Amino acid sequence: MSGSKISTLQGLVLFFYRFFILRRWFHRNPKQKYQKCPSHGLHEAHDLSHHTLVFNVEGALLKSNSLFSYFMLVAFEAGGIIRSFLLFILYPLICLMSYEMGLKTMVMLSFFGVKKESFRAGKSVLPKYFLEDVGLEMFEVLKRGGKRVGVSDLPQVMIDGFLRDYLEIDVVIGREMKTIGGYYLGIMMDKRKHESAFGKLFQEEKLSGGHVIGITSFNSPSHRSLLSQFCQEIYFVRKSDKKSWRTLPRNQYPKPLIFHDGRLAIKPTPLNTLTLFMWAPFAAALAAARLVVGLNLPYSVANPFLAFSGLRLTLTVNNHNDLISTDHKKGCLFVCNHRTLLDPLYISYALRKKNIKAVTYSLSRLSELLAPIKTVRLTRDRDRDGQAMERLLSLGDLVVCPEGTTCREPYLLRFSPLFSEVSDVIVPVAIDSHVAFFYGTTASGLKAFDPIFFLMDPYPSYTVRLLDRVSGVGSSTCRDPTDEKTKFEVANHVQHEIGNALGFECTNLTRRDKYFVLAGNNGVVSKNK
């Protein structure tokens, strides 16, 4: 009897909601059209090139219905481990709050006290995870629009770089953050001011003069009422629609994702974050054990232990004779792409040679002290660096990474041709590495911790492939101006050989390009890093 009363009451509430609340809202503008699924309603035959598409970022572009991961990335990368742990333990309480209150709480926990000038997570960290969450079906609709306007309840600093730089969205309207003394207060501007800014934009851009199509979510009542004031048509995305969406493939990104920063290699969903915090104590102990064994024990003893601890190293040799230098007065020059600071060390382990040497640009003092092989810091003075490399080659084998910096994605940066001038025989080395939890590289953080984070990963792996040797222009002709073209040809040839072996794409981007994107500087690293 009580069950029938409850079902009757539910039916009356549903009837009241459909025929009074929704009916009143839908009749605000009798000229508007409302459709359920934009990917079906805005079909391929529908020409959108002269229309303005206004879409809700989190409700109609991203597949995920939760914003926790993005705020966890901000908290961890910009605030540190304590801030991210606080956000994690409070998240169950946040889930019980209203949408607006929960959003404000996560903003407060993630941004409070963060320096505005140094905050770069919106451009260097978040775009990777946002791109991996974009629905292909919605993206195909948006790219056919004339002008595209992204509207979001998220802070502007979180979404602006992702939408403008990688999806090429024309206008981005997020919520501004309040600051004091150059630091974020963790407070967003009032919702009414956000809506006022939206209306002002429409007046300035004269968007209301053309045909404007809005795309939002059923679960975003504030955006529904906002879009109803300016859009002639409104399409709604349901949760069931998102579940059927495919993820936007990497090869369809409007702008390729080559550079990104941050320590986390895994998307910090609530479950993944729990796993990370549970793994952290074991990770610290494991990294310490790996470090002690790798630095102090001989290869014959260290290799079995490191393999048992989860480290994986695969060596492939195209032709073993290529490892033998034809010049007995010099060692062998190994030229490799750059994945982490441990590249020369893994080549040393693969070849079982502890007398191998490496040249570096910005290795931290701590890493230099701990390195089990000899490392020599280059000065970026071409003549001095060339002489230093020749001197090291006269003493034995040498490893050089001509990219000058690491690259995480399947791309190769431009190779500096200096290596081609110091040796007649070059052995290209194709290197790849994989991690599950933590990246062992950084552009804006402390480089001394790069190897530690790599060793904290449960199953880090390295693949080292020695390719067929290549003839260099030789040190005797390195200062001959007629060989300028030849040395660049050698450098480009080695780059393409390594790229083909790995399946990576070769680019003309440089170290400066990477640091300008990720750190906002030219890549000069202070001594304390």
Coordinates of C-alpha atoms in Angstrom, one line a residue:
M1 CA 0.0 0.0 0.0
S2 CA 2.8 2.4 0.9
G3 CA 4.6 1.5 -2.3
S4 CA 1.6 2.5 -4.5
K5 CA 1.3 5.8 -2.6
I6 CA 5.0 6.6 -3.3
S7 CA 4.7 5.7 -7.0
T8 CA 1.6 7.9 -7.3
L9 CA 3.4 10.8 -5.6
Q10 CA 6.4 10.3 -8.0
G11 CA 4.0 10.4 -10.9
L12 CA 2.4 13.7 -9.7
V13 CA 5.8 15.3 -9.2
L14 CA 6.9 14.2 -12.7
F15 CA 3.7 15.5 -14.2
F16 CA 4.0 18.9 -12.5
Y17 CA 7.7 19.2 -13.6
R18 CA 7.0 18.4 -17.3
F19 CA 3.8 20.4 -17.8
F20 CA 4.5 23.4 -15.6
I21 CA 8.2 24.0 -15.1
L22 CA 9.5 22.8 -18.5
R23 CA 6.6 24.2 -20.4
R24 CA 7.0 27.6 -18.8
W25 CA 10.8 27.6 -19.6
F26 CA 10.4 26.3 -23.2
H27 CA 8.0 29.1 -24.1
R28 CA 10.3 32.0 -23.2
N29 CA 11.1 32.4 -26.8
P30 CA 8.5 30.8 -29.2
K31 CA 11.0 31.1 -32.1
Q32 CA 13.5 28.8 -30.5
K33 CA 13.9 25.1 -31.6
Y34 CA 14.9 22.5 -29.1
Q35 CA 16.4 19.2 -30.1
K36 CA 17.8 16.4 -27.9
C37 CA 20.9 15.1 -29.7
P38 CA 23.2 17.5 -31.5
S39 CA 25.2 14.8 -33.3
H40 CA 21.9 13.6 -34.9
G41 CA 20.1 16.9 -35.3
L42 CA 23.1 18.8 -36.8
H43 CA 23.7 16.1 -39.5
E44 CA 26.4 16.3 -42.1
A45 CA 24.1 17.7 -44.7
H46 CA 23.3 20.7 -42.5
D47 CA 25.7 23.6 -43.5
L48 CA 27.0 25.2 -40.3
S49 CA 29.7 27.3 -41.9
H50 CA 27.6 30.5 -41.5
H51 CA 26.3 29.7 -38.1
T52 CA 27.7 30.5 -34.6
L53 CA 27.9 27.5 -32.3
V54 CA 27.8 28.2 -28.6
F55 CA 28.6 25.1 -26.6
N56 CA 29.0 24.2 -22.9
V57 CA 32.5 22.8 -22.4
E58 CA 32.0 20.4 -19.5
G59 CA 28.4 19.5 -20.4
A60 CA 28.5 19.1 -24.2
L61 CA 32.2 18.6 -25.2
L62 CA 33.9 16.4 -22.6
K63 CA 32.8 12.8 -22.2
S64 CA 33.3 12.7 -18.5
N65 CA 30.6 14.0 -16.2
S66 CA 33.1 14.6 -13.3
L67 CA 35.4 17.5 -12.9
F68 CA 37.4 16.0 -10.1
S69 CA 40.4 14.8 -12.2
Y70 CA 41.1 18.3 -13.6
F71 CA 41.0 20.0 -10.1
M72 CA 43.2 17.2 -8.8
L73 CA 45.8 17.9 -11.5
V74 CA 45.8 21.6 -10.5
A75 CA 46.0 20.7 -6.8
F76 CA 48.9 18.2 -7.3
E77 CA 50.9 20.1 -9.9
A78 CA 50.4 23.7 -8.6
G79 CA 49.9 23.0 -4.9
G80 CA 51.7 19.8 -4.0
I81 CA 50.9 16.5 -2.3
I82 CA 49.3 17.9 0.8
R83 CA 46.8 20.0 -1.1
S84 CA 45.9 17.1 -3.4
F85 CA 45.4 14.8 -0.5
L86 CA 43.1 17.3 1.2
L87 CA 41.0 17.5 -2.0
F88 CA 40.8 13.8 -2.2
I89 CA 39.6 13.2 1.4
L90 CA 37.0 15.9 1.1
Y91 CA 35.7 14.8 -2.3
P92 CA 33.0 12.5 -0.8
L93 CA 31.6 15.5 1.0
I94 CA 31.8 17.6 -2.1
C95 CA 29.7 15.0 -3.9
L96 CA 26.9 15.7 -1.5
M97 CA 26.9 19.4 -2.2
S98 CA 25.0 21.2 -5.0
Y99 CA 26.9 21.6 -8.3
E100 CA 27.7 25.2 -7.8
M101 CA 28.8 24.8 -4.1
G102 CA 30.9 21.7 -5.0
L103 CA 32.6 23.5 -7.9
K104 CA 33.4 26.5 -5.6
T105 CA 34.9 24.1 -3.0
M106 CA 37.1 22.4 -5.5
V107 CA 38.3 25.8 -6.8
M108 CA 39.1 26.9 -3.3
L109 CA 41.0 23.8 -2.4
S110 CA 43.0 23.8 -5.7
F111 CA 43.8 27.5 -6.2
F112 CA 44.0 29.1 -2.8
G113 CA 47.4 30.7 -2.3
V114 CA 48.8 29.7 -5.8
K115 CA 50.9 32.4 -7.4
K116 CA 49.2 33.7 -10.5
E117 CA 52.4 34.5 -12.3
S118 CA 53.8 31.0 -12.0
F119 CA 50.6 29.1 -12.7
R120 CA 51.0 27.3 -16.0
A121 CA 49.0 24.1 -15.5
G122 CA 46.3 25.4 -17.7
K123 CA 48.7 25.5 -20.7
S124 CA 51.2 22.8 -19.9
V125 CA 49.4 20.1 -17.9
L126 CA 45.6 20.2 -18.4
P127 CA 45.4 20.2 -22.3
K128 CA 46.6 16.6 -22.5
Y129 CA 43.9 15.3 -20.2
F130 CA 41.2 17.5 -21.7
L131 CA 42.0 16.3 -25.2
E132 CA 41.8 12.7 -24.1
D133 CA 38.3 13.5 -22.8
V134 CA 36.9 15.2 -26.0
G135 CA 34.0 13.3 -27.7
L136 CA 34.7 12.7 -31.4
E137 CA 31.0 13.1 -32.4
M138 CA 30.7 16.5 -30.8
F139 CA 34.1 17.7 -32.1
E140 CA 33.0 16.8 -35.7
V141 CA 29.9 19.0 -35.2
L142 CA 31.9 21.9 -33.8
K143 CA 34.6 22.0 -36.5
R144 CA 31.9 22.5 -39.1
G145 CA 30.7 25.7 -37.4
G146 CA 31.5 29.2 -38.6
K147 CA 32.3 30.8 -35.3
R148 CA 32.6 28.7 -32.2
V149 CA 32.1 29.9 -28.6
G150 CA 33.0 27.8 -25.6
V151 CA 31.2 28.6 -22.4
S152 CA 32.2 27.0 -19.1
D153 CA 31.7 27.2 -15.3
L154 CA 35.4 26.4 -14.9
P155 CA 38.0 29.1 -14.2
Q156 CA 39.2 30.7 -17.4
V157 CA 42.8 29.8 -16.6
M158 CA 42.0 26.1 -16.7
I159 CA 40.3 26.0 -20.1
D160 CA 41.6 28.9 -22.2
G161 CA 44.9 27.2 -23.3
F162 CA 43.2 23.9 -24.2
L163 CA 40.3 25.4 -26.2
R164 CA 42.3 28.2 -28.0
D165 CA 45.6 26.5 -28.6
Y166 CA 44.6 22.9 -29.3
L167 CA 40.9 23.0 -30.5
E168 CA 41.2 26.4 -32.2
I169 CA 38.0 27.7 -30.5
D170 CA 37.4 31.4 -31.4
V171 CA 35.9 32.7 -28.1
V172 CA 36.3 31.2 -24.7
I173 CA 34.1 32.4 -21.8
G174 CA 35.1 31.0 -18.4
R175 CA 34.9 32.4 -14.9
E176 CA 37.5 34.8 -13.7
M177 CA 39.5 34.2 -10.5
K178 CA 40.0 36.8 -7.8
T179 CA 43.5 37.6 -6.8
I180 CA 45.3 39.6 -4.1
G181 CA 49.0 40.5 -4.1
G182 CA 49.5 38.3 -7.2
Y183 CA 48.1 35.1 -5.5
Y184 CA 44.8 33.4 -6.2
L185 CA 42.2 33.6 -3.5
G186 CA 40.4 30.5 -4.7
I187 CA 37.2 32.4 -5.3
M188 CA 35.5 32.8 -8.7
M189 CA 33.6 35.8 -9.8
D190 CA 29.9 35.8 -9.1
K191 CA 27.6 33.8 -11.4
R192 CA 25.7 36.9 -12.4
K193 CA 28.8 38.7 -13.5
H194 CA 29.7 35.6 -15.5
E195 CA 26.3 35.8 -17.3
S196 CA 26.8 39.5 -17.8
A197 CA 30.1 38.9 -19.4
F198 CA 28.5 36.4 -21.7
G199 CA 25.8 38.9 -22.8
K200 CA 28.4 41.7 -23.3
L201 CA 30.4 39.4 -25.5
F202 CA 27.4 38.7 -27.7
Q203 CA 26.8 42.4 -28.1
E204 CA 30.5 43.2 -28.9
E205 CA 30.8 40.3 -31.4
K206 CA 27.4 40.9 -32.8
L207 CA 26.7 37.2 -32.6
S208 CA 23.0 37.8 -32.0
G209 CA 22.7 39.3 -35.5
G210 CA 23.3 35.8 -37.2
H211 CA 21.9 32.4 -36.6
V212 CA 23.2 31.2 -33.2
I213 CA 23.0 27.5 -32.2
G214 CA 23.4 26.5 -28.6
I215 CA 24.6 23.1 -27.4
T216 CA 24.4 22.3 -23.7
S217 CA 23.5 19.5 -21.3
F218 CA 20.2 18.6 -19.7
N219 CA 22.1 18.8 -16.4
S220 CA 23.1 22.5 -16.8
P221 CA 20.0 24.5 -16.0
S222 CA 22.0 27.8 -15.7
H223 CA 23.4 27.4 -19.2
R224 CA 20.0 26.5 -20.6
S225 CA 18.4 29.7 -19.4
L226 CA 21.5 31.7 -20.5
L227 CA 21.5 30.2 -24.0
S228 CA 17.8 30.7 -24.4
Q229 CA 18.3 34.4 -24.4
F230 CA 20.6 34.4 -27.4
C231 CA 20.2 31.2 -29.4
Q232 CA 17.6 30.5 -32.1
E233 CA 18.2 26.7 -31.7
I234 CA 19.3 24.8 -28.7
Y235 CA 20.5 21.1 -28.7
F236 CA 20.8 19.0 -25.6
V237 CA 23.3 16.3 -24.7
R238 CA 22.2 13.5 -22.4
K239 CA 24.4 11.3 -20.4
S240 CA 23.4 8.3 -22.6
D241 CA 24.7 10.3 -25.6
K242 CA 28.1 10.7 -24.0
K243 CA 28.4 7.1 -23.2
S244 CA 28.2 6.3 -26.9
W245 CA 30.7 8.9 -28.0
R246 CA 34.2 7.9 -29.2
T247 CA 37.3 9.6 -27.9
L248 CA 38.9 12.1 -30.3
P249 CA 41.9 10.3 -31.9
R250 CA 45.3 11.9 -31.6
N251 CA 45.7 12.2 -35.4
Q252 CA 42.6 14.4 -35.5
Y253 CA 43.8 17.0 -33.1
P254 CA 43.7 20.4 -34.8
K255 CA 47.1 21.1 -33.3
P256 CA 49.3 18.2 -32.4
L257 CA 50.1 17.7 -28.7
I258 CA 53.9 17.6 -28.7
F259 CA 54.8 19.2 -25.4
H260 CA 53.2 18.8 -22.0
D261 CA 54.4 18.9 -18.4
G262 CA 53.4 17.6 -15.0
R263 CA 54.4 14.5 -13.0
L264 CA 51.3 12.4 -13.2
A265 CA 51.1 10.0 -16.2
I266 CA 47.7 8.7 -15.1
K267 CA 44.5 10.6 -15.1
P268 CA 43.7 11.2 -11.4
T269 CA 40.1 9.9 -11.2
P270 CA 39.0 9.2 -7.7
L271 CA 39.9 5.5 -8.0
N272 CA 43.3 6.2 -9.6
T273 CA 44.0 8.9 -7.0
L274 CA 43.3 6.3 -4.2
T275 CA 45.7 3.9 -5.9
L276 CA 48.3 6.6 -6.1
F277 CA 48.1 7.5 -2.5
M278 CA 48.2 3.8 -1.5
W279 CA 51.2 3.2 -3.7
A280 CA 53.2 6.2 -2.5
P281 CA 54.8 4.7 0.6
F282 CA 55.8 1.6 -1.3
A283 CA 57.0 3.7 -4.2
A284 CA 59.4 5.7 -2.1
A285 CA 60.9 2.5 -0.6
L286 CA 61.2 0.9 -4.0
A287 CA 62.8 3.9 -5.6
A288 CA 65.4 4.1 -2.8
A289 CA 66.2 0.3 -3.2
R290 CA 66.5 0.6 -6.9
L291 CA 68.7 3.6 -6.6
V292 CA 71.1 2.0 -4.0
V293 CA 71.4 -1.2 -6.0
G294 CA 71.9 0.4 -9.4
L295 CA 74.6 2.8 -8.1
N296 CA 76.6 0.5 -6.0
L297 CA 76.4 -3.1 -7.2
P298 CA 78.0 -4.5 -10.4
Y299 CA 75.8 -5.1 -13.4
S300 CA 75.8 -8.9 -13.0
V301 CA 74.3 -8.5 -9.5
A302 CA 72.2 -5.3 -10.1
N303 CA 70.4 -6.4 -13.3
P304 CA 68.6 -9.4 -11.8
F305 CA 67.5 -7.4 -8.8
L306 CA 66.2 -4.5 -10.9
A307 CA 64.4 -6.9 -13.2
F308 CA 62.8 -8.5 -10.2
S309 CA 61.7 -5.1 -8.9
G310 CA 59.8 -4.4 -12.0
L311 CA 62.3 -2.5 -14.2
R312 CA 62.3 -3.7 -17.8
L313 CA 65.1 -3.2 -20.3
T314 CA 65.0 -4.5 -23.9
L315 CA 68.1 -4.3 -26.1
T316 CA 68.0 -4.8 -29.9
V317 CA 71.1 -4.6 -32.1
N318 CA 70.8 -4.3 -35.9
N319 CA 74.5 -5.3 -36.5
H320 CA 76.9 -6.0 -33.7
N321 CA 79.9 -5.0 -35.8
D322 CA 78.6 -1.5 -35.8
L323 CA 79.6 -1.2 -32.2
I324 CA 83.3 -1.5 -33.1
S325 CA 84.9 1.8 -34.0
T326 CA 87.2 1.7 -37.0
D327 CA 89.3 4.4 -35.4
H328 CA 91.2 2.7 -32.6
K329 CA 92.3 6.1 -31.2
K330 CA 88.7 7.1 -30.5
G331 CA 85.7 5.5 -28.7
C332 CA 82.3 4.9 -30.3
L333 CA 79.9 7.9 -30.5
F334 CA 76.3 6.8 -29.6
V335 CA 73.7 9.3 -30.7
C336 CA 70.2 8.8 -29.2
N337 CA 66.9 10.6 -28.9
H338 CA 66.1 11.9 -25.4
R339 CA 63.3 10.4 -23.3
T340 CA 64.6 10.9 -19.7
L341 CA 67.8 11.8 -17.9
L342 CA 68.5 8.1 -17.5
D343 CA 69.0 7.5 -21.3
P344 CA 72.8 7.3 -21.1
L345 CA 72.6 5.1 -18.0
Y346 CA 70.3 2.6 -19.7
I347 CA 72.6 2.5 -22.7
S348 CA 75.5 1.7 -20.3
Y349 CA 73.4 -1.0 -18.7
A350 CA 72.4 -2.4 -22.1
L351 CA 76.0 -2.6 -23.3
R352 CA 77.3 -3.6 -19.8
K353 CA 79.9 -0.7 -20.0
K354 CA 80.5 1.4 -16.9
N355 CA 83.3 3.4 -18.6
I356 CA 80.9 5.0 -21.0
K357 CA 80.6 8.8 -20.8
A358 CA 77.7 11.2 -21.4
V359 CA 77.5 14.9 -22.2
T360 CA 74.6 16.9 -20.8
Y361 CA 73.2 20.5 -20.9
S362 CA 71.1 21.0 -17.7
L363 CA 71.7 18.1 -15.5
S364 CA 71.2 18.9 -11.8
R365 CA 74.2 18.9 -9.4
L366 CA 72.6 16.1 -7.4
S367 CA 72.1 13.9 -10.5
E368 CA 75.8 14.5 -11.5
L369 CA 77.0 13.4 -8.1
L370 CA 74.8 10.2 -8.1
A371 CA 75.4 9.2 -11.7
P372 CA 77.3 5.9 -11.9
I373 CA 78.8 7.0 -15.2
K374 CA 80.9 10.1 -16.0
T375 CA 78.9 13.1 -17.1
V376 CA 80.3 16.3 -18.6
R377 CA 78.2 19.5 -18.7
L378 CA 78.2 21.4 -22.0
T379 CA 78.4 25.2 -22.2
R380 CA 76.3 25.8 -25.4
D381 CA 79.5 27.4 -26.8
R382 CA 79.9 25.5 -30.1
D383 CA 83.7 25.5 -30.3
R384 CA 84.2 24.6 -26.6
D385 CA 81.6 21.9 -26.6
G386 CA 83.1 20.4 -29.8
Q387 CA 86.5 20.3 -28.2
A388 CA 85.1 18.7 -25.1
M389 CA 83.4 16.0 -27.0
E390 CA 86.5 15.2 -29.0
R391 CA 88.5 15.0 -25.8
L392 CA 86.0 12.6 -24.3
L393 CA 85.9 10.4 -27.4
S394 CA 89.7 10.1 -27.3
L395 CA 89.2 8.5 -23.8
G396 CA 86.4 6.0 -24.7
D397 CA 82.8 5.7 -25.8
L398 CA 80.5 8.7 -25.6
V399 CA 76.7 9.1 -25.5
V400 CA 75.1 12.4 -26.8
C401 CA 71.4 13.4 -27.0
P402 CA 71.4 16.1 -29.8
E403 CA 67.7 17.1 -29.1
G404 CA 69.0 19.0 -26.1
T405 CA 65.9 18.2 -24.0
T406 CA 63.5 15.4 -23.4
C407 CA 60.2 14.8 -25.3
R408 CA 57.5 12.6 -23.9
E409 CA 55.3 12.2 -27.0
P410 CA 56.1 10.2 -30.2
Y411 CA 58.0 13.1 -31.8
L412 CA 61.6 13.9 -32.3
L413 CA 62.9 17.4 -31.9
R414 CA 65.5 18.9 -34.2
F415 CA 69.0 17.4 -33.9
S416 CA 71.9 19.7 -33.4
P417 CA 74.6 18.8 -36.0
L418 CA 77.5 19.2 -33.6
F419 CA 77.8 15.5 -33.0
S420 CA 78.4 14.9 -36.8
E421 CA 81.6 17.1 -36.6
V422 CA 83.5 15.2 -33.9
S423 CA 83.4 11.6 -35.2
D424 CA 83.7 9.7 -38.4
V425 CA 81.6 6.8 -37.1
I426 CA 78.2 7.4 -35.5
V427 CA 75.9 4.7 -34.0
P428 CA 72.3 5.9 -33.8
V429 CA 70.4 4.6 -30.8
A430 CA 66.6 4.6 -30.8
I431 CA 65.2 4.8 -27.2
D432 CA 61.7 4.6 -25.9
S433 CA 60.4 4.5 -22.3
H434 CA 57.0 3.8 -20.8
V435 CA 55.6 4.6 -17.3
A436 CA 52.2 4.0 -15.7
F437 CA 52.0 6.5 -12.8
F438 CA 54.8 9.2 -12.9
Y439 CA 56.7 10.9 -15.6
G440 CA 60.5 11.1 -15.1
T441 CA 60.9 14.5 -16.8
T442 CA 59.8 18.0 -16.0
A443 CA 60.2 21.5 -17.6
S444 CA 59.1 23.7 -14.7
G445 CA 59.8 21.5 -11.6
L446 CA 63.0 20.4 -9.9
K447 CA 65.0 18.3 -12.3
A448 CA 66.9 16.6 -9.4
F449 CA 63.7 14.6 -8.7
D450 CA 63.3 13.4 -12.3
P451 CA 65.1 10.0 -11.8
I452 CA 63.3 9.5 -8.5
F453 CA 59.9 9.8 -10.0
F454 CA 60.8 7.4 -12.8
L455 CA 62.1 4.9 -10.3
M456 CA 58.9 5.3 -8.2
D457 CA 56.8 3.9 -11.1
P458 CA 55.8 0.2 -10.5
Y459 CA 56.8 -1.1 -13.9
P460 CA 59.0 1.4 -15.8
S461 CA 60.4 0.1 -19.1
Y462 CA 63.1 1.0 -21.5
T463 CA 63.7 -0.1 -25.1
V464 CA 67.2 0.4 -26.5
R465 CA 67.8 -0.3 -30.2
L466 CA 71.2 0.1 -31.8
L467 CA 70.9 1.0 -35.4
D468 CA 73.3 0.7 -38.4
R469 CA 76.2 3.0 -38.1
V470 CA 76.4 6.3 -40.0
S471 CA 79.4 8.1 -41.3
G472 CA 80.0 11.6 -39.8
V473 CA 81.9 14.4 -41.5
G474 CA 84.8 13.9 -39.0
S475 CA 86.5 16.3 -36.7
S476 CA 89.2 17.1 -39.3
T477 CA 86.6 18.9 -41.5
C478 CA 84.3 20.3 -38.9
R479 CA 85.6 23.9 -39.3
D480 CA 85.5 23.8 -43.1
P481 CA 82.6 26.1 -44.2
T482 CA 82.0 23.9 -47.3
D483 CA 80.8 21.1 -45.0
E484 CA 77.9 23.2 -43.4
K485 CA 75.4 21.5 -45.6
T486 CA 76.9 18.0 -45.1
K487 CA 76.7 18.1 -41.3
F488 CA 73.1 19.1 -41.3
E489 CA 72.3 16.3 -43.8
V490 CA 74.0 13.9 -41.4
A491 CA 72.1 15.2 -38.4
N492 CA 68.8 15.0 -40.3
H493 CA 69.6 11.5 -41.6
V494 CA 70.3 10.3 -38.1
Q495 CA 67.1 11.9 -36.8
H496 CA 65.0 10.2 -39.5
E497 CA 66.6 6.8 -38.9
I498 CA 65.8 7.0 -35.3
G499 CA 62.3 8.3 -36.0
N500 CA 61.6 5.4 -38.5
A501 CA 62.8 2.8 -36.0
L502 CA 60.5 4.1 -33.3
G503 CA 57.6 5.2 -35.5
F504 CA 58.0 8.8 -34.2
E505 CA 57.4 11.9 -36.2
C506 CA 60.4 14.2 -36.9
T507 CA 59.9 17.9 -36.3
N508 CA 62.0 21.1 -36.5
L509 CA 61.0 22.2 -33.0
T510 CA 63.8 22.9 -30.6
R511 CA 64.5 23.0 -26.9
R512 CA 63.6 26.7 -26.7
D513 CA 60.2 25.9 -28.3
K514 CA 59.5 23.4 -25.6
Y515 CA 60.4 25.6 -22.7
F516 CA 58.6 28.6 -24.1
V517 CA 55.4 26.5 -24.3
L518 CA 55.7 24.8 -20.9
A519 CA 57.7 27.2 -18.7
G520 CA 57.5 30.5 -20.4
N521 CA 61.2 30.9 -20.6
N522 CA 64.1 30.0 -23.0
G523 CA 65.1 26.9 -21.1
V524 CA 67.8 28.3 -18.8
V525 CA 67.7 26.3 -15.6
S526 CA 68.9 27.8 -12.4
K527 CA 71.7 26.1 -10.5
N528 CA 69.5 25.0 -7.6
K529 CA 67.6 22.8 -10.0

